[in-house]
Amino acid sequence: MIKIKKFNPVELPTKIKLLIYGDPGVGKTVFCSQAPTPLFIDLEKGMAAVERKIDYVSITNFKEFQELLNDVIENKDEYQSKYETIVVDSVTELQKRSLDFILEKAMQNNISRDPNLITQQDWGKNTESMRKILRTLRDLSEYFNIVLTALSREISSEEGLVKRPDLTPSLFSSLNSYLDIMGYMMTKKEEKENKVSRYLIFANTDKFVAKS
C-alpha cells in the first residue's frame, strides 16, 4: 500500500537548488565557493581565483563526472558527514562534455562518420543525458545544497535582447523547473569610486531571466 503523508509547512526543505549565471570572469566561481562546506566539481579550470580552502574535484570528461555522481549517491552518508553543498562549475561546460562523450561513442560505432557532424539525434541524446544528470542533482538536494554555475547567452525576444543561461532551449526549460533560485551576475564600473562592483539579479525582467 502506498504511504500517504500529511504536508506540514513547518517542514519545508532546508536545502536549496541555486543557479548563478553570467559572463566569464564576473566572479561566479568565487561567489559559489562561499557556499556552506562545499565539494566543488570543477569543469571550468577556474579555481585559481578562489582564496578559500575548499575540497574540489577536477573533471576532464563526462564519464568522470558520472562516476563521481554515482559515488556520491552510493556513499551519500560519508559525503554528508563532510559536505553541506555540492557545486557544479559549470553546467554549460558539462553539457559540452556530455556532447563530446556522445560524439566519441558515435565515432567508435562508425569510424567513417564525419567527426565534425552533429546530428539531431546527437542533440536529442545530449538533452536526455543532461536531464538525467539534473534530475539526479535535484534528488540529491534532499541531502545537500545544490549550487550550479552557467555562462550566459543573449537571445532575441519580443521585448528585445534577453540574457539567460547558455544551455540548449530544451535543457534550460528542464533546469528552470528544477531550481529554487536562479540569478544573473554582472559587474558594473562605479565611475565616482573608481571600482568595479558585482551585482546579482534575482528578479525576472525583460532583460534577464531569473527566479526567486
PDB file of C-alpha atoms in Angstrom:
ATOM      1  CA  MET A   1       0.000   0.000   0.000  1.00  0.00           C
ATOM      2  CA  ILE A   2       1.261   3.479  -0.880  1.00  0.00           C
ATOM      3  CA  LYS A   3       2.177   5.543   2.164  1.00  0.00           C
ATOM      4  CA  ILE A   4       0.256   8.833   2.310  1.00  0.00           C
ATOM      5  CA  LYS A   5       1.861  11.712   4.175  1.00  0.00           C
ATOM      6  CA  LYS A   6       0.436  14.946   5.578  1.00  0.00           C
ATOM      7  CA  PHE A   7       2.222  18.077   4.384  1.00  0.00           C
ATOM      8  CA  ASN A   8       3.390  20.363   7.153  1.00  0.00           C
ATOM      9  CA  PRO A   9       4.540  23.859   6.050  1.00  0.00           C
ATOM     10  CA  VAL A  10       6.924  23.898   9.017  1.00  0.00           C
ATOM     11  CA  GLU A  11       8.807  21.018   7.372  1.00  0.00           C
ATOM     12  CA  LEU A  12       9.728  22.900   4.207  1.00  0.00           C
ATOM     13  CA  PRO A  13      13.071  21.762   2.727  1.00  0.00           C
ATOM     14  CA  THR A  14      16.087  23.484   4.242  1.00  0.00           C
ATOM     15  CA  LYS A  15      18.365  22.782   1.266  1.00  0.00           C
ATOM     16  CA  ILE A  16      18.359  24.946  -1.853  1.00  0.00           C
ATOM     17  CA  LYS A  17      18.864  24.405  -5.583  1.00  0.00           C
ATOM     18  CA  LEU A  18      20.579  27.502  -6.940  1.00  0.00           C
ATOM     19  CA  LEU A  19      21.961  28.544 -10.336  1.00  0.00           C
ATOM     20  CA  ILE A  20      24.206  31.561 -10.840  1.00  0.00           C
ATOM     21  CA  TYR A  21      24.945  32.519 -14.448  1.00  0.00           C
ATOM     22  CA  GLY A  22      26.864  35.320 -16.106  1.00  0.00           C
ATOM     23  CA  ASP A  23      29.695  36.254 -18.431  1.00  0.00           C
ATOM     24  CA  PRO A  24      33.200  34.789 -17.952  1.00  0.00           C
ATOM     25  CA  GLY A  25      35.204  36.455 -15.203  1.00  0.00           C
ATOM     26  CA  VAL A  26      32.378  38.174 -13.309  1.00  0.00           C
ATOM     27  CA  GLY A  27      33.016  36.168 -10.131  1.00  0.00           C
ATOM     28  CA  LYS A  28      30.609  33.215 -10.270  1.00  0.00           C
ATOM     29  CA  THR A  29      33.199  30.682  -9.122  1.00  0.00           C
ATOM     30  CA  VAL A  30      34.421  32.813  -6.218  1.00  0.00           C
ATOM     31  CA  PHE A  31      30.845  33.545  -5.118  1.00  0.00           C
ATOM     32  CA  CYS A  32      29.829  29.873  -5.180  1.00  0.00           C
ATOM     33  CA  SER A  33      32.967  28.851  -3.295  1.00  0.00           C
ATOM     34  CA  GLN A  34      31.487  30.679  -0.289  1.00  0.00           C
ATOM     35  CA  ALA A  35      28.635  28.148  -0.030  1.00  0.00           C
ATOM     36  CA  PRO A  36      28.465  26.165   3.245  1.00  0.00           C
ATOM     37  CA  THR A  37      31.130  23.412   3.336  1.00  0.00           C
ATOM     38  CA  PRO A  38      31.223  22.812  -0.420  1.00  0.00           C
ATOM     39  CA  LEU A  39      32.504  19.986  -2.556  1.00  0.00           C
ATOM     40  CA  PHE A  40      33.470  21.838  -5.722  1.00  0.00           C
ATOM     41  CA  ILE A  41      33.168  19.973  -9.029  1.00  0.00           C
ATOM     42  CA  ASP A  42      35.433  21.938 -11.349  1.00  0.00           C
ATOM     43  CA  LEU A  43      34.892  21.631 -15.106  1.00  0.00           C
ATOM     44  CA  GLU A  44      35.950  25.177 -15.989  1.00  0.00           C
ATOM     45  CA  LYS A  45      39.509  25.108 -14.574  1.00  0.00           C
ATOM     46  CA  GLY A  46      38.649  28.310 -12.747  1.00  0.00           C
ATOM     47  CA  MET A  47      39.831  27.550  -9.220  1.00  0.00           C
ATOM     48  CA  ALA A  48      42.804  29.939  -9.367  1.00  0.00           C
ATOM     49  CA  ALA A  49      40.659  32.876  -8.233  1.00  0.00           C
ATOM     50  CA  VAL A  50      39.311  31.023  -5.170  1.00  0.00           C
ATOM     51  CA  GLU A  51      41.039  32.109  -1.957  1.00  0.00           C
ATOM     52  CA  ARG A  52      39.075  29.953   0.492  1.00  0.00           C
ATOM     53  CA  LYS A  53      40.449  26.474   1.215  1.00  0.00           C
ATOM     54  CA  ILE A  54      37.857  24.034  -0.117  1.00  0.00           C
ATOM     55  CA  ASP A  55      37.752  20.456  -1.401  1.00  0.00           C
ATOM     56  CA  TYR A  56      37.402  20.148  -5.152  1.00  0.00           C
ATOM     57  CA  VAL A  57      37.471  17.552  -7.915  1.00  0.00           C
ATOM     58  CA  SER A  58      38.853  18.488 -11.321  1.00  0.00           C
ATOM     59  CA  ILE A  59      36.760  16.841 -14.038  1.00  0.00           C
ATOM     60  CA  THR A  60      38.185  16.346 -17.533  1.00  0.00           C
ATOM     61  CA  ASN A  61      35.393  14.374 -19.230  1.00  0.00           C
ATOM     62  CA  PHE A  62      31.749  13.386 -18.874  1.00  0.00           C
ATOM     63  CA  LYS A  63      32.492   9.837 -17.740  1.00  0.00           C
ATOM     64  CA  GLU A  64      34.474  11.152 -14.764  1.00  0.00           C
ATOM     65  CA  PHE A  65      31.526  13.330 -13.787  1.00  0.00           C
ATOM     66  CA  GLN A  66      29.142  10.363 -13.963  1.00  0.00           C
ATOM     67  CA  GLU A  67      31.486   8.264 -11.830  1.00  0.00           C
ATOM     68  CA  LEU A  68      31.745  10.999  -9.197  1.00  0.00           C
ATOM     69  CA  LEU A  69      27.983  11.494  -9.081  1.00  0.00           C
ATOM     70  CA  ASN A  70      27.425   7.738  -8.710  1.00  0.00           C
ATOM     71  CA  ASP A  71      29.964   7.689  -5.880  1.00  0.00           C
ATOM     72  CA  VAL A  72      28.086  10.490  -4.084  1.00  0.00           C
ATOM     73  CA  ILE A  73      24.826   8.556  -4.450  1.00  0.00           C
ATOM     74  CA  GLU A  74      26.302   5.253  -3.244  1.00  0.00           C
ATOM     75  CA  ASN A  75      28.181   6.838  -0.334  1.00  0.00           C
ATOM     76  CA  LYS A  76      25.983   9.820   0.480  1.00  0.00           C
ATOM     77  CA  ASP A  77      26.247   9.286   4.241  1.00  0.00           C
ATOM     78  CA  GLU A  78      30.012   9.643   4.023  1.00  0.00           C
ATOM     79  CA  TYR A  79      29.733  12.720   1.779  1.00  0.00           C
ATOM     80  CA  GLN A  80      27.085  14.227   4.061  1.00  0.00           C
ATOM     81  CA  SER A  81      29.439  13.941   7.017  1.00  0.00           C
ATOM     82  CA  LYS A  82      31.936  16.148   5.150  1.00  0.00           C
ATOM     83  CA  TYR A  83      29.916  18.457   2.907  1.00  0.00           C
ATOM     84  CA  GLU A  84      26.765  20.553   3.021  1.00  0.00           C
ATOM     85  CA  THR A  85      26.900  21.740  -0.578  1.00  0.00           C
ATOM     86  CA  ILE A  86      27.713  20.311  -3.999  1.00  0.00           C
ATOM     87  CA  VAL A  87      28.852  22.928  -6.524  1.00  0.00           C
ATOM     88  CA  VAL A  88      28.970  22.180 -10.271  1.00  0.00           C
ATOM     89  CA  ASP A  89      31.050  24.743 -12.169  1.00  0.00           C
ATOM     90  CA  SER A  90      29.601  24.811 -14.797  1.00  0.00           C
ATOM     91  CA  VAL A  91      26.578  23.131 -16.382  1.00  0.00           C
ATOM     92  CA  THR A  92      27.401  24.932 -19.633  1.00  0.00           C
ATOM     93  CA  GLU A  93      30.722  23.100 -19.767  1.00  0.00           C
ATOM     94  CA  LEU A  94      29.112  19.861 -18.547  1.00  0.00           C
ATOM     95  CA  GLN A  95      26.668  19.988 -21.456  1.00  0.00           C
ATOM     96  CA  LYS A  96      29.630  20.298 -23.857  1.00  0.00           C
ATOM     97  CA  ARG A  97      31.429  17.373 -22.215  1.00  0.00           C
ATOM     98  CA  SER A  98      28.244  15.290 -22.495  1.00  0.00           C
ATOM     99  CA  LEU A  99      28.020  16.020 -26.219  1.00  0.00           C
ATOM    100  CA  ASP A 100      31.719  15.172 -26.673  1.00  0.00           C
ATOM    101  CA  PHE A 101      31.082  11.819 -24.964  1.00  0.00           C
ATOM    102  CA  ILE A 102      28.133  11.078 -27.265  1.00  0.00           C
ATOM    103  CA  LEU A 103      30.111  12.000 -30.395  1.00  0.00           C
ATOM    104  CA  GLU A 104      33.075   9.910 -29.275  1.00  0.00           C
ATOM    105  CA  LYS A 105      30.845   6.843 -28.889  1.00  0.00           C
ATOM    106  CA  ALA A 106      29.226   7.517 -32.266  1.00  0.00           C
ATOM    107  CA  MET A 107      32.671   7.633 -33.906  1.00  0.00           C
ATOM    108  CA  GLN A 108      33.614   4.332 -32.280  1.00  0.00           C
ATOM    109  CA  ASN A 109      30.484   2.743 -33.757  1.00  0.00           C
ATOM    110  CA  ASN A 110      31.035   4.298 -37.187  1.00  0.00           C
ATOM    111  CA  ILE A 111      34.661   5.182 -37.976  1.00  0.00           C
ATOM    112  CA  SER A 112      33.685   6.590 -41.402  1.00  0.00           C
ATOM    113  CA  ARG A 113      31.435   9.205 -39.794  1.00  0.00           C
ATOM    114  CA  ASP A 114      32.342  12.894 -40.222  1.00  0.00           C
ATOM    115  CA  PRO A 115      33.765  13.904 -36.789  1.00  0.00           C
ATOM    116  CA  ASN A 116      32.518  17.488 -37.277  1.00  0.00           C
ATOM    117  CA  LEU A 117      28.930  16.441 -37.967  1.00  0.00           C
ATOM    118  CA  ILE A 118      26.429  16.785 -35.106  1.00  0.00           C
ATOM    119  CA  THR A 119      23.060  15.251 -35.946  1.00  0.00           C
ATOM    120  CA  GLN A 120      19.632  15.979 -34.489  1.00  0.00           C
ATOM    121  CA  GLN A 121      19.813  12.552 -32.850  1.00  0.00           C
ATOM    122  CA  ASP A 122      23.066  13.562 -31.137  1.00  0.00           C
ATOM    123  CA  TRP A 123      21.438  16.700 -29.738  1.00  0.00           C
ATOM    124  CA  GLY A 124      18.480  14.648 -28.524  1.00  0.00           C
ATOM    125  CA  LYS A 125      20.743  12.153 -26.751  1.00  0.00           C
ATOM    126  CA  ASN A 126      22.669  15.022 -25.182  1.00  0.00           C
ATOM    127  CA  THR A 127      19.495  16.626 -23.838  1.00  0.00           C
ATOM    128  CA  GLU A 128      18.269  13.361 -22.312  1.00  0.00           C
ATOM    129  CA  SER A 129      21.690  12.623 -20.822  1.00  0.00           C
ATOM    130  CA  MET A 130      21.826  16.053 -19.190  1.00  0.00           C
ATOM    131  CA  ARG A 131      18.222  15.843 -17.991  1.00  0.00           C
ATOM    132  CA  LYS A 132      19.091  12.626 -16.201  1.00  0.00           C
ATOM    133  CA  ILE A 133      22.053  14.352 -14.518  1.00  0.00           C
ATOM    134  CA  LEU A 134      19.927  17.328 -13.488  1.00  0.00           C
ATOM    135  CA  ARG A 135      17.195  15.081 -12.049  1.00  0.00           C
ATOM    136  CA  THR A 136      19.861  13.253 -10.048  1.00  0.00           C
ATOM    137  CA  LEU A 137      21.186  16.555  -8.685  1.00  0.00           C
ATOM    138  CA  ARG A 138      17.628  17.645  -7.890  1.00  0.00           C
ATOM    139  CA  ASP A 139      17.066  14.437  -5.915  1.00  0.00           C
ATOM    140  CA  LEU A 140      20.364  14.915  -4.072  1.00  0.00           C
ATOM    141  CA  SER A 141      19.035  18.256  -2.807  1.00  0.00           C
ATOM    142  CA  GLU A 142      17.314  16.238  -0.088  1.00  0.00           C
ATOM    143  CA  TYR A 143      20.792  15.833   1.418  1.00  0.00           C
ATOM    144  CA  PHE A 144      22.898  18.726   0.031  1.00  0.00           C
ATOM    145  CA  ASN A 145      22.548  22.270  -1.190  1.00  0.00           C
ATOM    146  CA  ILE A 146      22.963  22.112  -4.968  1.00  0.00           C
ATOM    147  CA  VAL A 147      24.740  25.113  -6.474  1.00  0.00           C
ATOM    148  CA  LEU A 148      25.287  25.352 -10.235  1.00  0.00           C
ATOM    149  CA  THR A 149      27.008  27.904 -12.417  1.00  0.00           C
ATOM    150  CA  ALA A 150      26.499  28.604 -16.112  1.00  0.00           C
ATOM    151  CA  LEU A 151      27.730  31.015 -18.714  1.00  0.00           C
ATOM    152  CA  SER A 152      25.223  33.482 -20.120  1.00  0.00           C
ATOM    153  CA  ARG A 153      23.944  33.966 -23.626  1.00  0.00           C
ATOM    154  CA  GLU A 154      21.856  36.686 -25.249  1.00  0.00           C
ATOM    155  CA  ILE A 155      18.728  35.705 -27.145  1.00  0.00           C
ATOM    156  CA  SER A 156      16.176  37.710 -29.096  1.00  0.00           C
ATOM    157  CA  SER A 157      12.625  38.055 -27.786  1.00  0.00           C
ATOM    158  CA  GLU A 158       9.605  40.232 -28.494  1.00  0.00           C
ATOM    159  CA  GLU A 159      10.896  42.690 -25.877  1.00  0.00           C
ATOM    160  CA  GLY A 160      14.427  42.740 -27.330  1.00  0.00           C
ATOM    161  CA  LEU A 161      17.629  41.030 -26.220  1.00  0.00           C
ATOM    162  CA  VAL A 162      17.404  38.875 -23.072  1.00  0.00           C
ATOM    163  CA  LYS A 163      20.174  37.275 -21.003  1.00  0.00           C
ATOM    164  CA  ARG A 164      19.694  33.655 -19.935  1.00  0.00           C
ATOM    165  CA  PRO A 165      21.916  30.641 -19.072  1.00  0.00           C
ATOM    166  CA  ASP A 166      23.919  29.310 -22.011  1.00  0.00           C
ATOM    167  CA  LEU A 167      22.174  25.968 -22.448  1.00  0.00           C
ATOM    168  CA  THR A 168      20.077  24.463 -25.228  1.00  0.00           C
ATOM    169  CA  PRO A 169      16.431  25.645 -25.052  1.00  0.00           C
ATOM    170  CA  SER A 170      15.135  22.193 -24.107  1.00  0.00           C
ATOM    171  CA  LEU A 171      17.669  21.722 -21.339  1.00  0.00           C
ATOM    172  CA  PHE A 172      17.162  25.236 -19.989  1.00  0.00           C
ATOM    173  CA  SER A 173      13.414  24.611 -19.744  1.00  0.00           C
ATOM    174  CA  SER A 174      14.007  21.435 -17.728  1.00  0.00           C
ATOM    175  CA  LEU A 175      16.622  23.023 -15.485  1.00  0.00           C
ATOM    176  CA  ASN A 176      14.426  26.026 -14.728  1.00  0.00           C
ATOM    177  CA  SER A 177      11.707  23.736 -13.377  1.00  0.00           C
ATOM    178  CA  TYR A 178      14.173  22.004 -11.017  1.00  0.00           C
ATOM    179  CA  LEU A 179      15.599  25.180  -9.466  1.00  0.00           C
ATOM    180  CA  ASP A 180      14.519  27.134  -6.395  1.00  0.00           C
ATOM    181  CA  ILE A 181      16.573  30.220  -7.249  1.00  0.00           C
ATOM    182  CA  MET A 182      18.305  31.493 -10.383  1.00  0.00           C
ATOM    183  CA  GLY A 183      20.326  34.702 -10.532  1.00  0.00           C
ATOM    184  CA  TYR A 184      22.255  36.661 -13.140  1.00  0.00           C
ATOM    185  CA  MET A 185      25.645  38.005 -12.002  1.00  0.00           C
ATOM    186  CA  MET A 186      27.063  41.133 -13.601  1.00  0.00           C
ATOM    187  CA  THR A 187      29.757  43.733 -12.960  1.00  0.00           C
ATOM    188  CA  LYS A 188      29.447  47.487 -13.172  1.00  0.00           C
ATOM    189  CA  LYS A 189      32.188  50.082 -13.055  1.00  0.00           C
ATOM    190  CA  GLU A 190      31.451  52.736 -10.436  1.00  0.00           C
ATOM    191  CA  GLU A 191      32.972  55.849 -12.002  1.00  0.00           C
ATOM    192  CA  LYS A 192      32.844  58.022  -8.874  1.00  0.00           C
ATOM    193  CA  GLU A 193      34.547  55.446  -6.662  1.00  0.00           C
ATOM    194  CA  ASN A 194      36.787  54.106  -9.450  1.00  0.00           C
ATOM    195  CA  LYS A 195      35.984  50.481  -8.665  1.00  0.00           C
ATOM    196  CA  VAL A 196      34.092  47.539 -10.133  1.00  0.00           C
ATOM    197  CA  SER A 197      31.031  46.302  -8.226  1.00  0.00           C
ATOM    198  CA  ARG A 198      29.315  42.937  -8.631  1.00  0.00           C
ATOM    199  CA  TYR A 199      25.546  42.581  -8.702  1.00  0.00           C
ATOM    200  CA  LEU A 200      23.237  39.573  -8.515  1.00  0.00           C
ATOM    201  CA  ILE A 201      19.813  39.907 -10.124  1.00  0.00           C
ATOM    202  CA  PHE A 202      17.117  37.517  -8.900  1.00  0.00           C
ATOM    203  CA  ALA A 203      14.104  39.379 -10.340  1.00  0.00           C
ATOM    204  CA  ASN A 204      12.838  38.130 -13.695  1.00  0.00           C
ATOM    205  CA  THR A 205      12.749  41.101 -16.090  1.00  0.00           C
ATOM    206  CA  ASP A 206      12.561  41.806 -19.816  1.00  0.00           C
ATOM    207  CA  LYS A 207      16.391  41.896 -19.838  1.00  0.00           C
ATOM    208  CA  PHE A 208      17.357  38.989 -17.548  1.00  0.00           C
ATOM    209  CA  VAL A 209      15.886  35.546 -16.898  1.00  0.00           C
ATOM    210  CA  ALA A 210      15.836  34.900 -13.145  1.00  0.00           C
ATOM    211  CA  LYS A 211      13.872  33.121 -10.439  1.00  0.00           C
ATOM    212  CA  SER A 212      13.407  33.670  -6.719  1.00  0.00           C
TER     213      SER A 212
END
